[in-house]
Amino acid sequence: MQYQRQQQPGCGGCLLIALLIVFISGGAPALIQFLGTIIYTGLAGILLFIALFFGFSYWIQKKVATYEQSQSESHNRFVWLLVQILIHTAKIDGQITKNEIQTIHRFFQYNLRYSQTQMNWVKELIKEAINSTQSLDALLQEFKSTFAYEPRIILLELVYQILYTKSTVSEEELKFARYIAAYLDISDYDQRTVEGKYRYKQQYGAATAQDTAGQHYATLGLKEGASPEEIKKAYRTLSMQYHPDKVAHLGDEFRAVAEEKMKEINAAYDFLKKR
């Protein structure tokens, strides 16, 4: 016979004994008073719990509102549109899974280094995006009309970044990312540069010396064996597009994204220039 852990006895027996003792020692009035105290204490505990819950919720909402008000309108609109578009990305297969939501959470928490207050804000934006009926085209049209070319590149970079947090990226998801690039009037070269870098990283993982060269070519959007003139031209183009000052108005986290991208571009150029 398989051993089964026995549950600890409940308090029902203890309570019954206590009621009998009160009744014997003080009669019916004492018993009624004792029961009233128990009920009152229980209700007071419930009310205290409710008050603490709503107080904590109010405190969080106030911190989120204070943070949102401290940011520029460009920053808030950029993040709002980004979340909306990422949720549309998750809806490609017709449903949004818990894992996809957690992927978006991890993206903001670890890639953009969001604090707990910022994460609470993002979670509210995600809830709003899930219930939103706005079409992807309407969101992309607003993004294109609101932001210059450089923020659009950053958006595309982030879309690919979150797609490639998964072990396998489907062709349908890649078509979705390419559609976003085309709608935002991002050049074919820039789109291929962003996609090529992430596809290469996923394909090769830990790179050998030869693979490292291929990764640097992919970072600059070039085919292996490109001429020094082509390498220099690609470097200059990408350096202008990803300069951190051009996206500084979007907030520190997106300036940091541009800075990381610039480090990759500089490393690729230095490596290929020596070859």
Coordinates of C-alpha atoms in Angstrom, one line a residue:
M1 CA 0.0 0.0 0.0
Q2 CA 1.3 3.4 -1.0
Y3 CA 2.1 5.8 1.9
Q4 CA -0.1 8.9 2.0
R5 CA 0.8 11.9 4.1
Q6 CA -1.8 12.5 6.7
Q7 CA -3.3 16.0 7.0
Q8 CA -2.9 18.0 10.2
P9 CA -6.2 18.1 12.2
G10 CA -8.2 21.3 11.7
C11 CA -9.4 23.8 14.4
G12 CA -13.0 22.7 14.2
G13 CA -12.7 20.4 17.3
C14 CA -10.8 23.0 19.3
L15 CA -13.5 25.6 18.5
L16 CA -16.3 23.3 19.6
I17 CA -14.5 22.6 22.9
A18 CA -14.0 26.3 23.5
L19 CA -17.7 27.0 22.8
L20 CA -18.7 24.3 25.3
I21 CA -16.4 25.7 28.0
V22 CA -17.8 29.2 27.5
F23 CA -21.4 27.9 27.6
I24 CA -20.8 25.9 30.8
S25 CA -19.0 28.7 32.6
G26 CA -21.1 31.7 31.5
G27 CA -24.3 30.4 30.1
A28 CA -26.1 31.5 26.9
P29 CA -25.3 35.3 27.3
A30 CA -21.5 34.5 27.5
L31 CA -21.8 32.2 24.5
I32 CA -23.6 34.9 22.4
Q33 CA -21.0 37.5 23.4
F34 CA -18.2 35.1 22.5
L35 CA -19.7 34.3 19.1
G36 CA -20.2 38.0 18.4
T37 CA -16.6 38.8 19.2
I38 CA -15.5 36.0 16.8
I39 CA -17.7 37.4 14.0
Y40 CA -16.7 41.0 14.7
T41 CA -13.0 40.0 14.7
G42 CA -13.4 38.1 11.5
L43 CA -15.2 40.9 9.7
A44 CA -12.6 43.4 10.9
G45 CA -9.9 41.1 9.5
I46 CA -11.6 40.9 6.2
L47 CA -12.1 44.7 6.0
L48 CA -8.5 45.2 7.0
F49 CA -7.4 42.9 4.2
I50 CA -9.6 44.7 1.7
A51 CA -8.3 48.1 2.8
L52 CA -4.7 46.9 2.5
F53 CA -5.3 45.4 -0.9
F54 CA -6.9 48.6 -2.3
G55 CA -4.3 50.7 -0.6
F56 CA -1.5 48.8 -2.2
S57 CA -3.2 48.9 -5.6
Y58 CA -3.6 52.7 -5.2
W59 CA 0.1 53.1 -4.2
I60 CA 1.2 51.2 -7.3
Q61 CA -1.1 53.1 -9.6
K62 CA 0.1 56.4 -8.2
K63 CA 3.8 55.4 -8.8
V64 CA 2.9 54.3 -12.3
A65 CA 1.1 57.6 -13.0
T66 CA 4.0 59.6 -11.5
Y67 CA 6.5 57.8 -13.7
E68 CA 4.4 58.2 -16.8
Q69 CA 4.0 61.9 -16.2
S70 CA 7.8 62.3 -15.7
Q71 CA 8.4 61.0 -19.2
S72 CA 8.1 62.9 -22.5
E73 CA 5.1 62.5 -24.7
S74 CA 7.3 61.0 -27.4
H75 CA 8.6 58.4 -25.0
N76 CA 5.2 57.4 -23.8
R77 CA 3.7 57.2 -27.3
F78 CA 6.7 55.2 -28.6
V79 CA 6.3 52.6 -25.8
W80 CA 2.5 52.5 -26.2
L81 CA 2.8 51.8 -29.9
L82 CA 5.7 49.3 -29.4
V83 CA 3.5 47.3 -27.0
Q84 CA 0.6 47.4 -29.3
I85 CA 2.7 46.2 -32.2
L86 CA 4.3 43.4 -30.1
I87 CA 0.9 42.2 -29.1
H88 CA -0.1 42.1 -32.7
T89 CA 3.1 40.0 -33.3
A90 CA 1.9 37.6 -30.6
K91 CA -1.5 37.4 -32.3
I92 CA -0.1 36.1 -35.6
D93 CA -1.2 32.5 -34.9
G94 CA -4.6 33.7 -33.7
Q95 CA -4.0 33.5 -30.0
I96 CA -1.8 35.0 -27.3
T97 CA -0.2 32.5 -25.0
K98 CA 1.1 33.0 -21.5
N99 CA 4.6 32.3 -22.7
E100 CA 4.3 35.0 -25.3
I101 CA 3.3 37.5 -22.6
Q102 CA 6.2 36.4 -20.4
T103 CA 8.5 36.9 -23.4
I104 CA 7.4 40.5 -23.7
H105 CA 7.8 40.9 -20.0
R106 CA 11.3 39.5 -20.1
F107 CA 12.1 41.7 -23.1
F108 CA 11.3 44.9 -21.2
Q109 CA 12.8 43.7 -17.9
Y110 CA 16.1 42.3 -19.1
N111 CA 16.7 43.9 -22.6
L112 CA 15.5 47.4 -21.7
R113 CA 16.3 47.0 -17.9
Y114 CA 12.9 48.3 -16.7
S115 CA 12.4 48.8 -13.0
Q116 CA 9.4 47.3 -11.1
T117 CA 7.5 50.6 -11.5
Q118 CA 8.2 50.6 -15.3
M119 CA 7.1 47.0 -15.5
N120 CA 3.8 47.7 -13.8
W121 CA 3.3 50.4 -16.4
V122 CA 4.1 48.0 -19.2
K123 CA 1.7 45.4 -17.8
E124 CA -1.1 47.9 -17.9
L125 CA -0.2 48.7 -21.5
I126 CA -0.2 45.0 -22.4
K127 CA -3.7 44.6 -20.9
E128 CA -4.9 47.6 -22.9
A129 CA -3.3 46.2 -26.1
I130 CA -4.8 42.8 -25.7
N131 CA -8.3 44.3 -25.5
S132 CA -7.6 46.8 -28.2
T133 CA -9.4 46.6 -31.6
Q134 CA -7.0 48.9 -33.4
S135 CA -5.7 47.4 -36.6
L136 CA -2.0 46.9 -37.2
D137 CA -2.1 49.3 -40.2
A138 CA -3.6 52.1 -38.2
L139 CA -0.8 51.7 -35.5
L140 CA 1.9 51.6 -38.1
Q141 CA 0.5 54.6 -39.9
E142 CA 0.5 56.6 -36.7
F143 CA 4.0 55.5 -36.0
K144 CA 5.2 56.5 -39.5
S145 CA 3.6 59.9 -39.3
T146 CA 4.8 60.5 -35.7
F147 CA 8.4 59.4 -35.7
A148 CA 11.4 60.0 -38.0
Y149 CA 13.4 57.2 -39.8
E150 CA 15.8 56.5 -37.0
P151 CA 13.1 55.6 -34.4
R152 CA 11.4 53.4 -37.0
I153 CA 14.7 51.5 -37.4
I154 CA 14.8 51.1 -33.6
L155 CA 11.2 49.8 -33.6
L156 CA 12.2 47.2 -36.3
E157 CA 15.2 46.2 -34.3
L158 CA 13.1 45.6 -31.2
V159 CA 10.5 43.6 -33.2
Y160 CA 13.2 41.3 -34.5
Q161 CA 14.8 41.2 -31.1
I162 CA 11.6 39.9 -29.4
L163 CA 10.9 37.4 -32.3
Y164 CA 14.4 35.9 -31.8
T165 CA 14.0 35.4 -28.1
K166 CA 12.3 32.2 -29.2
S167 CA 14.2 29.1 -30.2
T168 CA 12.5 28.9 -33.6
V169 CA 11.1 31.8 -35.6
S170 CA 8.5 30.8 -38.3
E171 CA 8.5 32.1 -41.8
E172 CA 5.1 33.7 -41.1
E173 CA 6.6 35.7 -38.2
L174 CA 9.5 36.8 -40.5
K175 CA 6.9 37.9 -43.1
F176 CA 5.2 39.9 -40.4
A177 CA 8.4 41.7 -39.5
R178 CA 9.1 42.4 -43.2
Y179 CA 5.6 43.8 -43.6
I180 CA 6.3 46.2 -40.7
A181 CA 9.5 47.3 -42.3
A182 CA 7.8 47.9 -45.7
Y183 CA 4.9 49.8 -44.2
L184 CA 7.3 52.1 -42.3
D185 CA 9.2 52.8 -45.5
I186 CA 12.4 51.2 -44.1
S187 CA 14.8 50.4 -47.0
D188 CA 15.4 46.9 -48.1
Y189 CA 19.0 47.2 -47.2
D190 CA 18.2 48.2 -43.6
Q191 CA 15.6 45.5 -43.2
R192 CA 18.0 42.9 -44.5
T193 CA 20.7 44.2 -42.1
V194 CA 18.5 43.8 -39.1
E195 CA 17.1 40.5 -40.0
G196 CA 20.5 39.1 -41.2
K197 CA 22.1 39.8 -37.9
Y198 CA 19.5 38.0 -35.8
R199 CA 19.2 35.0 -38.2
Y200 CA 23.0 34.6 -38.2
K201 CA 23.1 34.7 -34.4
Q202 CA 20.4 32.1 -34.1
Q203 CA 22.0 29.9 -36.8
Y204 CA 25.5 29.8 -35.5
G205 CA 25.3 30.6 -31.8
A206 CA 28.9 30.3 -30.5
A207 CA 30.9 31.5 -33.4
T208 CA 34.3 30.2 -34.7
A209 CA 36.8 32.7 -36.1
Q210 CA 35.4 32.3 -39.6
D211 CA 31.8 32.5 -38.3
T212 CA 32.7 35.7 -36.5
A213 CA 33.6 37.3 -39.8
G214 CA 30.3 36.2 -41.2
Q215 CA 28.5 37.8 -38.2
H216 CA 30.3 41.1 -38.7
Y217 CA 29.4 41.1 -42.4
A218 CA 25.7 40.4 -41.4
T219 CA 25.8 43.3 -38.8
L220 CA 26.8 45.7 -41.6
G221 CA 24.3 44.2 -44.0
L222 CA 27.0 42.9 -46.4
K223 CA 27.8 39.7 -48.1
E224 CA 31.1 38.0 -47.2
G225 CA 33.9 39.3 -49.3
A226 CA 32.6 42.8 -49.6
S227 CA 35.1 45.4 -50.8
P228 CA 36.7 47.9 -48.4
E229 CA 34.7 50.7 -50.0
E230 CA 31.4 48.8 -49.5
I231 CA 32.4 48.2 -45.8
K232 CA 33.2 51.8 -45.2
K233 CA 30.0 53.0 -46.9
A234 CA 27.8 50.6 -44.9
Y235 CA 29.6 51.7 -41.7
R236 CA 28.9 55.4 -42.3
T237 CA 25.3 54.7 -43.2
L238 CA 24.5 52.6 -40.1
S239 CA 26.5 55.0 -37.8
M240 CA 24.2 57.9 -38.9
Q241 CA 21.0 55.8 -38.4
Y242 CA 21.9 54.4 -35.0
H243 CA 23.5 57.4 -33.5
P244 CA 22.2 57.6 -29.9
D245 CA 21.5 61.3 -30.1
K246 CA 18.9 60.7 -32.8
V247 CA 16.7 58.7 -30.4
A248 CA 17.5 60.4 -27.2
H249 CA 14.0 61.9 -27.1
L250 CA 12.5 58.4 -26.8
G251 CA 14.0 57.9 -23.4
D252 CA 17.2 56.5 -21.8
E253 CA 16.3 52.8 -22.5
F254 CA 16.0 53.4 -26.2
R255 CA 19.2 55.5 -26.3
A256 CA 20.8 52.5 -24.7
V257 CA 19.5 50.3 -27.5
A258 CA 21.1 52.6 -30.0
E259 CA 24.4 52.6 -28.0
E260 CA 24.5 48.8 -28.0
K261 CA 23.8 48.8 -31.7
M262 CA 26.6 51.3 -32.3
K263 CA 29.0 49.0 -30.3
E264 CA 28.1 46.1 -32.7
I265 CA 28.6 48.3 -35.7
N266 CA 32.0 49.7 -34.5
A267 CA 33.2 46.2 -33.6
A268 CA 32.2 44.8 -37.0
Y269 CA 33.9 47.7 -38.8
D270 CA 37.1 47.4 -36.8
F271 CA 37.2 43.7 -37.4
L272 CA 36.6 43.8 -41.1
K273 CA 38.9 46.8 -41.6
K274 CA 41.8 44.8 -40.2
R275 CA 41.1 42.0 -42.6

